[in-house]
């Protein structure tokens, strides 16, 4: 990447962050107390955008499939769940500390910055870290040490090892410990999946890049239980579904995705195939989400640690075996970041003056994901117009996410709606009182059409392809 391209890209990130704050998508967390580093609050539009992404994800991966069931498990689970999954022993990053300024860094990030492949197959004390100094002050670094990312808490009033519990670092554990409950109550046959979306917590050492890496975030994931003989076919089926998700539902530029097959030696020891789906963020190509074939690692570990039988009996062959698992996992906040980056556009738009143009920022969200779908804009605040416009807004609220705005000039109101990505603006003018029609403006083409008020709902429904 040239210096110019790099600046343009970082510039885009800055512009998106600034738009998010200005328009109420995402605010710095705890701002009136000076903030809390790397924590973010979703404002009215950001929350709605997130809801829309989660709803679309749920519809695509759960509701529309006959082989998927939903679950909502607890955030705080019996700590033995994390003993079985290996999180208590292994869920850690390797850290070094600068002996001079005492800043801490993740080894893999330091190596990456130097263009050196992290040596995942080596023990910390075997890694060659000569030549690597503190990126902040050039000081010498300590030996690497493992730092566990689990967020610890205590249940009840005493704080000791018997009351220690953890906030979940992923939702997967809930799906594994409820495998038998779901099987017994839904009478499912393999293959089938258990899905959930929920908050997760990781005490990240180097959070940053806006909402890309935070300590509190949401994951949408599912555990798809299979007969091991079918794993290759089912893995390929999920890769196709994931492509369809990005292309048809999130409608992103597919050239911005990088399909990173994790090679032997870099995968977790129990995984036979892992694919990281990466995205070309302004700050570099980094993970967006992933899919892994986890074999029977999870159920066998939970069987061993809990002492419960988690085997499945095939109803036709009577064969008894531990199901294997394919796990597609999605960071909801990373998907939202990608949605914002893909939507951000700066372009020239015609003004009211013949032949004149002005710059406009427009968030071209896929229409079904936009946090406001229809804006109702009366041309005057006069009661005779605003009462018609308010009634119209209220009627449309049953089907759409509607904003009502009667302040400022119509040009300014269009710019505001463009900036928050509203696909359709409906203006109500004095002619509307006579001809019972309104003007509908399309966000992307800026074309305007006169539509009968009585037809407006159906017209908009056809545009959204609900
Ligand atoms: N159950 C598998 C699992 O948790 P993971 O790759 O550790 O896999 C799943 O996490 C997804 O969660 C990632 O692909 C990423 O999208 C998102 N994610 C992970 N850590 C995150 C963080 N600190 N902040 C925001 N999103 C994160």
Short mmCIF file of C-alpha atoms and ligand atoms in Angstrom, two decimals:
data_model
loop_
_atom_site.label_atom_id
_atom_site.label_comp_id
_atom_site.label_asym_id
_atom_site.label_seq_id
_atom_site.Cartn_x
_atom_site.Cartn_y
_atom_site.Cartn_z
CA UNK A 1 0.00 0.00 0.00
CA UNK A 2 1.42 3.43 -0.89
CA UNK A 3 1.58 6.22 1.71
CA UNK A 4 -1.24 8.03 -0.12
CA UNK A 5 -3.52 4.96 -0.13
CA UNK A 6 -2.77 4.35 3.53
CA UNK A 7 -3.71 7.92 4.43
CA UNK A 8 -6.93 7.74 2.39
CA UNK A 9 -7.87 4.52 4.14
CA UNK A 10 -7.16 5.79 7.66
CA UNK A 11 -9.03 8.90 6.67
CA UNK A 12 -12.08 6.75 5.85
CA UNK A 13 -11.91 5.12 9.27
CA UNK A 14 -11.74 8.56 10.94
CA UNK A 15 -14.67 9.79 8.84
CA UNK A 16 -16.80 6.77 9.72
CA UNK A 17 -16.01 7.12 13.44
CA UNK A 18 -16.84 10.82 13.32
CA UNK A 19 -20.12 10.21 11.45
CA UNK A 20 -21.04 7.54 14.00
CA UNK A 21 -20.61 10.01 16.86
CA UNK A 22 -22.24 12.97 15.07
CA UNK A 23 -25.32 11.10 13.93
CA UNK A 24 -25.88 8.87 16.94
CA UNK A 25 -24.65 5.48 15.72
CA UNK A 26 -21.85 4.85 18.23
CA UNK A 27 -20.65 6.96 21.18
CA UNK A 28 -17.46 6.58 23.25
CA UNK A 29 -18.43 4.62 26.40
CA UNK A 30 -18.97 6.48 29.71
CA UNK A 31 -18.13 9.74 27.94
CA UNK A 32 -19.24 12.21 30.64
CA UNK A 33 -16.74 10.59 33.04
CA UNK A 34 -13.90 10.98 30.57
CA UNK A 35 -14.70 7.68 28.87
CA UNK A 36 -13.43 4.14 29.41
CA UNK A 37 -10.73 3.25 26.90
CA UNK A 38 -11.98 1.07 24.03
CA UNK A 39 -15.55 0.84 25.24
CA UNK A 40 -18.36 2.00 22.99
CA UNK A 41 -22.10 2.56 23.38
CA UNK A 42 -24.49 1.98 20.52
CA UNK A 43 -26.70 5.05 20.12
CA UNK A 44 -30.23 5.11 18.67
CA UNK A 45 -29.19 4.50 15.05
CA UNK A 46 -26.33 2.13 15.87
CA UNK A 47 -28.54 0.02 18.09
CA UNK A 48 -31.19 -0.21 15.37
CA UNK A 49 -28.58 -1.09 12.74
CA UNK A 50 -27.23 -3.82 15.02
CA UNK A 51 -30.75 -5.14 15.64
CA UNK A 52 -31.35 -5.25 11.88
CA UNK A 53 -28.10 -7.15 11.25
CA UNK A 54 -28.89 -9.63 14.04
CA UNK A 55 -32.45 -10.07 12.76
CA UNK A 56 -31.21 -10.70 9.21
CA UNK A 57 -28.57 -13.16 10.51
CA UNK A 58 -31.18 -14.98 12.59
CA UNK A 59 -33.62 -15.15 9.66
CA UNK A 60 -30.99 -16.45 7.24
CA UNK A 61 -29.18 -18.94 9.48
CA UNK A 62 -31.93 -20.02 11.89
CA UNK A 63 -35.53 -19.12 11.02
CA UNK A 64 -35.40 -20.13 7.36
CA UNK A 65 -33.72 -23.50 8.04
CA UNK A 66 -35.38 -26.67 9.23
CA UNK A 67 -32.10 -28.02 10.67
CA UNK A 68 -31.43 -25.23 13.20
CA UNK A 69 -32.80 -24.56 16.68
CA UNK A 70 -32.28 -21.46 18.83
CA UNK A 71 -30.84 -21.20 22.34
CA UNK A 72 -30.18 -18.47 24.88
CA UNK A 73 -27.82 -19.78 27.56
CA UNK A 74 -26.40 -18.04 30.64
CA UNK A 75 -23.42 -15.71 30.50
CA UNK A 76 -22.09 -16.99 33.83
CA UNK A 77 -21.77 -20.76 33.74
CA UNK A 78 -20.31 -23.40 36.03
CA UNK A 79 -16.51 -22.81 35.82
CA UNK A 80 -16.04 -26.49 34.95
CA UNK A 81 -17.48 -25.65 31.51
CA UNK A 82 -14.34 -23.57 30.88
CA UNK A 83 -12.12 -26.24 32.36
CA UNK A 84 -13.59 -28.73 29.87
CA UNK A 85 -13.32 -26.37 26.89
CA UNK A 86 -9.68 -25.57 27.71
CA UNK A 87 -10.30 -21.85 28.19
CA UNK A 88 -8.97 -21.80 31.75
CA UNK A 89 -5.71 -23.47 30.72
CA UNK A 90 -5.13 -22.19 27.19
CA UNK A 91 -7.19 -19.10 26.37
CA UNK A 92 -4.27 -16.73 26.59
CA UNK A 93 -2.13 -14.38 24.57
CA UNK A 94 1.65 -14.17 24.83
CA UNK A 95 2.73 -10.82 26.23
CA UNK A 96 5.99 -8.97 26.61
CA UNK A 97 6.57 -5.85 28.68
CA UNK A 98 8.95 -3.01 27.86
CA UNK A 99 11.58 -2.77 30.61
CA UNK A 100 11.77 1.01 30.12
CA UNK A 101 8.22 2.36 29.60
CA UNK A 102 6.40 -0.75 30.94
CA UNK A 103 3.93 -0.85 28.03
CA UNK A 104 2.69 -4.33 27.24
CA UNK A 105 2.38 -5.86 23.77
CA UNK A 106 1.08 -9.04 22.21
CA UNK A 107 3.96 -10.99 20.67
CA UNK A 108 2.00 -11.92 17.55
CA UNK A 109 1.25 -8.23 16.90
CA UNK A 110 4.92 -7.23 17.28
CA UNK A 111 6.03 -10.01 14.94
CA UNK A 112 3.30 -9.15 12.43
CA UNK A 113 4.40 -5.49 12.42
CA UNK A 114 7.94 -6.64 11.55
CA UNK A 115 6.61 -8.89 8.77
CA UNK A 116 7.66 -12.05 10.70
CA UNK A 117 5.28 -15.02 10.81
CA UNK A 118 4.29 -15.79 14.45
CA UNK A 119 5.85 -19.13 15.47
CA UNK A 120 2.74 -20.86 16.79
CA UNK A 121 4.47 -24.25 17.00
CA UNK A 122 7.15 -22.94 19.40
CA UNK A 123 7.12 -22.56 23.17
CA UNK A 124 7.45 -18.91 24.36
CA UNK A 125 11.05 -19.40 25.49
CA UNK A 126 11.97 -20.88 22.08
CA UNK A 127 10.83 -17.85 20.07
CA UNK A 128 13.45 -15.73 18.41
CA UNK A 129 12.76 -12.21 19.57
CA UNK A 130 16.20 -10.74 19.03
CA UNK A 131 15.92 -7.48 17.06
CA UNK A 132 12.47 -6.80 18.49
CA UNK A 133 12.31 -3.75 20.73
CA UNK A 134 9.51 -1.64 22.19
CA UNK A 135 7.57 0.09 19.37
CA UNK A 136 6.92 3.07 21.68
CA UNK A 137 10.42 3.83 23.15
CA UNK A 138 12.76 1.25 21.61
CA UNK A 139 13.42 -0.20 25.09
CA UNK A 140 14.31 -3.86 25.74
CA UNK A 141 11.46 -6.33 26.22
CA UNK A 142 10.91 -8.99 28.89
CA UNK A 143 10.55 -12.71 28.14
CA UNK A 144 7.05 -13.56 26.83
CA UNK A 145 4.45 -14.61 29.42
CA UNK A 146 0.98 -16.08 28.90
CA UNK A 147 -1.91 -13.83 29.96
CA UNK A 148 -5.34 -15.44 30.34
CA UNK A 149 -8.17 -13.49 28.68
CA UNK A 150 -11.02 -14.78 30.85
CA UNK A 151 -12.92 -12.12 32.80
CA UNK A 152 -13.07 -13.29 36.40
CA UNK A 153 -15.86 -12.51 38.85
CA UNK A 154 -17.22 -13.91 42.14
CA UNK A 155 -20.62 -15.34 42.94
CA UNK A 156 -22.08 -14.11 46.24
CA UNK A 157 -20.39 -12.12 48.97
CA UNK A 158 -17.15 -14.02 49.55
CA UNK A 159 -14.29 -13.71 47.13
CA UNK A 160 -12.25 -16.91 47.05
CA UNK A 161 -11.49 -19.82 44.77
CA UNK A 162 -14.76 -21.58 45.65
CA UNK A 163 -16.86 -18.63 44.45
CA UNK A 164 -14.80 -17.76 41.35
CA UNK A 165 -16.76 -17.63 38.12
CA UNK A 166 -16.14 -16.24 34.64
CA UNK A 167 -18.02 -14.16 32.10
CA UNK A 168 -18.29 -16.31 28.98
CA UNK A 169 -15.64 -15.63 26.30
CA UNK A 170 -17.85 -17.22 23.59
CA UNK A 171 -21.42 -18.54 23.37
CA UNK A 172 -20.36 -22.02 22.17
CA UNK A 173 -20.11 -23.52 25.67
CA UNK A 174 -23.84 -23.03 26.22
CA UNK A 175 -24.64 -24.99 23.07
CA UNK A 176 -22.40 -27.93 24.03
CA UNK A 177 -23.65 -28.29 27.60
CA UNK A 178 -27.26 -28.20 26.36
CA UNK A 179 -26.70 -30.68 23.52
CA UNK A 180 -28.49 -33.53 25.34
CA UNK A 181 -31.32 -31.23 26.57
CA UNK A 182 -31.98 -30.04 23.03
CA UNK A 183 -31.74 -33.55 21.60
CA UNK A 184 -34.19 -34.95 24.16
CA UNK A 185 -36.73 -32.14 23.90
CA UNK A 186 -36.73 -31.52 20.14
CA UNK A 187 -36.15 -35.12 18.95
CA UNK A 188 -33.72 -33.83 16.32
CA UNK A 189 -31.70 -36.12 14.10
CA UNK A 190 -28.23 -35.39 12.78
CA UNK A 191 -27.30 -33.19 11.12
CA UNK A 192 -28.71 -30.26 13.06
CA UNK A 193 -27.44 -27.06 14.62
CA UNK A 194 -27.95 -25.03 17.79
CA UNK A 195 -27.60 -21.28 17.32
CA UNK A 196 -27.39 -18.27 19.59
CA UNK A 197 -26.42 -14.63 19.62
CA UNK A 198 -25.10 -13.07 22.81
CA UNK A 199 -22.64 -10.90 24.66
CA UNK A 200 -19.15 -12.24 25.29
CA UNK A 201 -16.26 -10.88 27.32
CA UNK A 202 -12.50 -11.11 26.83
CA UNK A 203 -9.87 -9.20 28.76
CA UNK A 204 -8.07 -8.23 25.55
CA UNK A 205 -4.58 -6.83 25.95
CA UNK A 206 -4.62 -4.75 22.81
CA UNK A 207 -8.19 -3.68 22.07
CA UNK A 208 -8.56 -1.01 19.41
CA UNK A 209 -9.50 0.02 15.90
CA UNK A 210 -12.89 1.33 17.05
CA UNK A 211 -15.31 -1.60 17.52
CA UNK A 212 -12.98 -4.13 15.83
CA UNK A 213 -11.46 -5.44 19.05
CA UNK A 214 -13.17 -4.65 22.34
CA UNK A 215 -13.47 -6.37 25.72
CA UNK A 216 -17.25 -6.72 25.54
CA UNK A 217 -18.81 -7.72 22.22
CA UNK A 218 -21.46 -9.91 20.66
CA UNK A 219 -21.04 -13.20 18.84
CA UNK A 220 -23.58 -14.98 16.64
CA UNK A 221 -22.55 -18.61 16.18
CA UNK A 222 -23.83 -22.10 15.79
CA UNK A 223 -22.65 -25.59 16.54
CA UNK A 224 -23.70 -27.90 13.70
CA UNK A 225 -23.69 -31.52 14.91
CA UNK A 226 -22.82 -34.09 12.26
CA UNK A 227 -21.89 -37.67 11.53
CA UNK A 228 -18.09 -37.44 10.97
CA UNK A 229 -18.27 -39.27 7.66
CA UNK A 230 -20.10 -36.25 6.16
CA UNK A 231 -17.79 -33.49 7.37
CA UNK A 232 -16.21 -32.43 4.04
CA UNK A 233 -19.56 -32.14 2.26
CA UNK A 234 -21.15 -30.20 5.15
CA UNK A 235 -18.16 -27.87 5.55
CA UNK A 236 -18.46 -27.01 1.82
CA UNK A 237 -22.23 -26.44 2.22
CA UNK A 238 -21.59 -23.93 5.05
CA UNK A 239 -18.92 -22.13 3.04
CA UNK A 240 -21.50 -21.67 0.26
CA UNK A 241 -24.07 -20.39 2.75
CA UNK A 242 -21.54 -17.96 4.22
CA UNK A 243 -20.80 -16.62 0.71
CA UNK A 244 -24.53 -16.20 0.11
CA UNK A 245 -24.82 -14.31 3.42
CA UNK A 246 -22.14 -11.77 2.43
CA UNK A 247 -23.25 -11.43 -1.16
CA UNK A 248 -27.05 -11.45 -0.97
CA UNK A 249 -27.92 -10.31 2.55
CA UNK A 250 -25.03 -8.03 3.61
CA UNK A 251 -24.51 -7.08 -0.05
CA UNK A 252 -20.84 -6.22 0.33
CA UNK A 253 -18.19 -5.95 -2.36
CA UNK A 254 -16.95 -9.57 -2.34
CA UNK A 255 -13.48 -8.40 -3.48
CA UNK A 256 -13.04 -7.00 0.03
CA UNK A 257 -13.18 -10.50 1.57
CA UNK A 258 -10.11 -12.74 1.89
CA UNK A 259 -10.71 -16.48 2.37
CA UNK A 260 -7.81 -17.60 4.54
CA UNK A 261 -7.41 -21.36 4.81
CA UNK A 262 -5.50 -21.96 8.05
CA UNK A 263 -2.63 -24.36 7.24
CA UNK A 264 -1.61 -27.46 9.20
CA UNK A 265 0.45 -26.53 12.24
CA UNK A 266 -1.40 -23.24 12.79
CA UNK A 267 -4.84 -24.72 13.49
CA UNK A 268 -5.99 -25.75 16.96
CA UNK A 269 -4.80 -29.36 17.48
CA UNK A 270 -8.36 -30.75 17.34
CA UNK A 271 -9.44 -28.93 14.14
CA UNK A 272 -9.20 -30.70 10.80
CA UNK A 273 -10.14 -27.61 8.78
CA UNK A 274 -10.44 -23.92 9.70
CA UNK A 275 -11.15 -21.01 7.40
CA UNK A 276 -10.80 -17.41 8.58
CA UNK A 277 -12.93 -15.01 6.59
CA UNK A 278 -10.91 -11.81 6.56
CA UNK A 279 -11.80 -8.31 5.43
CA UNK A 280 -9.71 -5.55 3.89
CA UNK A 281 -10.23 -2.99 6.67
CA UNK A 282 -8.67 0.47 6.32
CA UNK A 283 -6.18 -0.64 9.03
CA UNK A 284 -5.20 -3.86 7.19
CA UNK A 285 -6.47 -7.32 6.25
CA UNK A 286 -7.77 -8.87 9.46
CA UNK A 287 -10.21 -11.49 10.68
CA UNK A 288 -13.90 -10.82 10.25
CA UNK A 289 -15.21 -14.23 11.30
CA UNK A 290 -14.49 -17.93 10.87
CA UNK A 291 -15.62 -21.50 10.37
CA UNK A 292 -13.98 -24.54 11.96
CA UNK A 293 -14.44 -28.29 11.86
CA UNK A 294 -13.87 -29.05 15.56
CA UNK A 295 -14.20 -32.86 15.33
CA UNK A 296 -15.66 -34.38 18.55
CA UNK A 297 -13.28 -32.38 20.76
CA UNK A 298 -15.94 -30.38 22.61
CA UNK A 299 -18.47 -33.12 23.34
CA UNK A 300 -15.74 -35.57 24.33
CA UNK A 301 -14.19 -33.03 26.73
CA UNK A 302 -17.59 -32.19 28.27
CA UNK A 303 -18.38 -35.90 28.55
CA UNK A 304 -15.09 -36.51 30.34
CA UNK A 305 -15.28 -33.55 32.74
CA UNK A 306 -19.03 -33.81 33.53
CA UNK A 307 -19.16 -37.61 33.62
CA UNK A 308 -22.39 -37.52 31.56
CA UNK A 309 -23.04 -39.62 28.46
CA UNK A 310 -23.34 -37.24 25.49
CA UNK A 311 -23.46 -39.92 22.77
CA UNK A 312 -26.05 -39.94 20.02
CA UNK A 313 -27.82 -43.07 18.79
CA UNK A 314 -28.68 -43.15 15.12
CA UNK A 315 -32.40 -44.08 14.97
CA UNK A 316 -31.96 -46.12 11.76
CA UNK A 317 -28.67 -47.96 12.25
CA UNK A 318 -28.70 -47.91 16.09
CA UNK A 319 -25.07 -46.91 15.91
CA UNK A 320 -23.97 -44.96 19.01
CA UNK A 321 -21.32 -42.27 18.55
CA UNK A 322 -20.21 -38.80 19.64
CA UNK A 323 -21.33 -36.28 17.02
CA UNK A 324 -18.68 -34.09 15.43
CA UNK A 325 -19.13 -30.36 15.08
CA UNK A 326 -18.75 -27.69 12.40
CA UNK A 327 -18.83 -24.21 13.92
CA UNK A 328 -19.43 -21.06 11.86
CA UNK A 329 -18.85 -18.04 14.12
CA UNK A 330 -19.55 -14.35 13.47
CA UNK A 331 -18.58 -11.25 15.45
CA UNK A 332 -21.69 -9.08 15.32
CA UNK A 333 -19.75 -5.85 16.01
CA UNK A 334 -17.22 -6.66 13.26
CA UNK A 335 -20.08 -7.28 10.84
CA UNK A 336 -21.51 -3.91 11.81
CA UNK A 337 -18.13 -2.24 11.26
CA UNK A 338 -17.93 -3.82 7.80
CA UNK A 339 -21.50 -2.68 7.09
CA UNK A 340 -20.52 0.93 7.98
CA UNK A 341 -17.31 0.84 5.92
CA UNK A 342 -19.06 -0.64 2.88
CA UNK A 343 -21.91 1.87 3.10
CA UNK A 344 -19.77 5.03 3.39
CA UNK A 345 -19.75 7.07 0.17
CA UNK A 346 -18.82 10.62 -0.73
CA UNK A 347 -20.19 11.93 -4.01
CA UNK A 348 -21.37 15.03 -5.85
CA UNK A 349 -25.12 15.64 -5.84
CA UNK A 350 -27.14 18.22 -7.79
CA UNK A 351 -28.43 21.21 -5.83
CA UNK A 352 -31.71 23.10 -6.38
CA UNK A 353 -29.76 25.44 -8.72
CA UNK A 354 -29.70 24.21 -12.32
CA UNK A 355 -26.33 22.57 -13.18
CA UNK A 356 -24.85 23.10 -9.68
CA UNK A 357 -23.58 20.25 -7.50
CA UNK A 358 -22.43 19.87 -3.92
CA UNK A 359 -20.65 17.13 -1.98
CA UNK A 360 -22.85 14.68 -0.13
CA UNK A 361 -21.98 11.88 2.27
CA UNK A 362 -24.35 8.97 1.83
CA UNK A 363 -24.48 5.71 3.73
CA UNK A 364 -25.63 3.19 1.11
CA UNK A 365 -26.75 0.49 3.53
CA UNK A 366 -28.64 -2.42 1.98
CA UNK A 367 -32.20 -1.11 2.24
CA UNK A 368 -33.41 -3.84 4.62
CA UNK A 369 -30.58 -3.07 7.07
CA UNK A 370 -30.95 0.72 7.17
CA UNK A 371 -31.73 1.99 10.69
CA UNK A 372 -34.29 4.44 9.28
CA UNK A 373 -36.16 3.12 6.26
CA UNK A 374 -38.51 5.99 5.48
CA UNK A 375 -38.31 9.68 6.44
CA UNK A 376 -41.44 11.78 6.35
CA UNK A 377 -40.59 15.42 5.59
CA UNK A 378 -43.41 17.99 5.45
CA UNK A 379 -42.39 21.06 3.41
CA UNK A 380 -43.83 23.39 6.04
CA UNK A 381 -44.47 23.25 9.79
CA UNK A 382 -48.00 24.58 9.26
CA UNK A 383 -50.61 22.51 11.07
CA UNK A 384 -52.55 21.61 7.91
CA UNK A 385 -49.44 19.92 6.45
CA UNK A 386 -47.89 18.54 9.61
CA UNK A 387 -51.10 16.80 10.70
CA UNK A 388 -51.28 14.93 7.37
CA UNK A 389 -47.57 14.13 7.52
CA UNK A 390 -47.71 12.93 11.15
CA UNK A 391 -50.68 10.67 10.38
CA UNK A 392 -48.82 9.23 7.42
CA UNK A 393 -45.71 8.60 9.54
CA UNK A 394 -47.78 6.87 12.22
CA UNK A 395 -49.50 4.63 9.64
CA UNK A 396 -46.17 3.63 8.08
CA UNK A 397 -44.60 2.84 11.49
CA UNK A 398 -46.55 -0.45 11.55
CA UNK A 399 -44.44 -1.69 8.61
CA UNK A 400 -41.28 0.43 8.54
CA UNK A 401 -38.69 2.19 10.69
CA UNK A 402 -39.84 5.79 10.27
CA UNK A 403 -38.27 9.16 11.09
CA UNK A 404 -40.36 12.35 11.12
CA UNK A 405 -38.46 15.60 10.53
CA UNK A 406 -39.91 19.06 9.94
CA UNK A 407 -36.90 21.20 10.92
CA UNK A 408 -34.56 23.13 8.57
CA UNK A 409 -34.60 23.42 4.77
CA UNK A 410 -35.55 20.41 2.69
CA UNK A 411 -32.02 20.33 1.21
CA UNK A 412 -30.48 20.06 4.69
CA UNK A 413 -33.00 17.41 5.67
CA UNK A 414 -32.11 15.33 2.56
CA UNK A 415 -28.39 15.60 3.43
CA UNK A 416 -29.09 14.44 6.99
CA UNK A 417 -31.13 11.46 5.80
CA UNK A 418 -28.43 10.61 3.22
CA UNK A 419 -25.83 10.64 5.98
CA UNK A 420 -27.78 8.17 8.10
CA UNK A 421 -28.59 6.05 5.04
CA UNK A 422 -32.38 6.43 4.81
CA UNK A 423 -33.41 4.71 1.55
CA UNK A 424 -36.60 6.77 0.99
CA UNK A 425 -37.59 10.34 1.85
CA UNK A 426 -41.26 11.24 1.46
CA UNK A 427 -42.10 14.94 1.17
CA UNK A 428 -45.57 16.18 1.92
CA UNK A 429 -46.33 19.56 0.24
CA UNK A 430 -49.35 21.83 -0.17
CA UNK A 431 -50.31 20.05 -3.43
CA UNK A 432 -50.57 16.84 -1.36
CA UNK A 433 -53.64 18.33 0.34
CA UNK A 434 -55.33 18.60 -3.07
CA UNK A 435 -54.06 15.68 -5.17
CA UNK A 436 -53.52 13.25 -2.23
CA UNK A 437 -50.04 12.45 -3.53
CA UNK A 438 -46.56 12.72 -2.02
CA UNK A 439 -43.04 12.86 -3.51
CA UNK A 440 -40.78 9.88 -2.85
CA UNK A 441 -37.02 10.40 -3.25
CA UNK A 442 -34.68 7.45 -3.73
CA UNK A 443 -31.45 7.75 -1.67
CA UNK A 444 -29.16 6.22 -4.30
CA UNK A 445 -30.52 7.58 -7.59
CA UNK A 446 -31.96 10.78 -6.05
CA UNK A 447 -34.84 10.33 -8.52
CA UNK A 448 -38.20 11.61 -7.33
CA UNK A 449 -41.60 10.06 -8.00
CA UNK A 450 -45.10 11.28 -7.23
CA UNK A 451 -47.11 8.52 -5.51
CA UNK A 452 -50.74 8.33 -4.32
CA UNK A 453 -50.85 8.42 -0.50
CA UNK A 454 -53.23 5.45 -0.53
CA UNK A 455 -50.65 3.46 -2.56
CA UNK A 456 -47.57 4.53 -0.58
CA UNK A 457 -47.38 1.54 1.78
CA UNK A 458 -47.54 -1.01 -1.05
CA UNK A 459 -45.12 1.03 -3.16
CA UNK A 460 -42.55 1.01 -0.33
CA UNK A 461 -43.11 -2.67 0.46
CA UNK A 462 -42.32 -3.50 -3.19
CA UNK A 463 -39.11 -1.43 -2.98
CA UNK A 464 -37.91 -3.21 0.15
CA UNK A 465 -38.65 -6.64 -1.26
CA UNK A 466 -39.95 -7.82 2.16
N1 LIG B 1 -16.54 -20.14 19.34
C1 LIG B 1 -15.51 -19.72 18.45
C2 LIG B 1 -14.99 -18.40 18.77
O1 LIG B 1 -15.33 -17.78 19.76
P1 LIG B 1 -13.30 -16.61 17.91
O2 LIG B 1 -12.61 -16.47 16.58
O3 LIG B 1 -12.44 -16.56 19.12
O4 LIG B 1 -14.12 -17.96 17.82
C3 LIG B 1 -15.52 -15.44 17.16
O5 LIG B 1 -14.42 -15.46 18.04
C4 LIG B 1 -15.65 -14.10 16.49
O6 LIG B 1 -15.87 -13.09 17.47
C5 LIG B 1 -14.39 -13.63 15.73
O7 LIG B 1 -14.34 -14.18 14.44
C6 LIG B 1 -14.63 -12.13 15.70
O8 LIG B 1 -15.54 -11.82 14.66
C7 LIG B 1 -15.33 -11.87 17.02
N2 LIG B 1 -14.39 -11.38 18.06
C8 LIG B 1 -13.46 -12.09 18.72
N3 LIG B 1 -12.82 -11.32 19.63
C9 LIG B 1 -13.36 -10.09 19.53
C10 LIG B 1 -13.13 -8.85 20.21
N4 LIG B 1 -12.24 -8.74 21.18
N5 LIG B 1 -13.88 -7.77 19.84
C11 LIG B 1 -14.82 -7.87 18.87
N6 LIG B 1 -15.09 -9.03 18.21
C12 LIG B 1 -14.37 -10.12 18.53
#
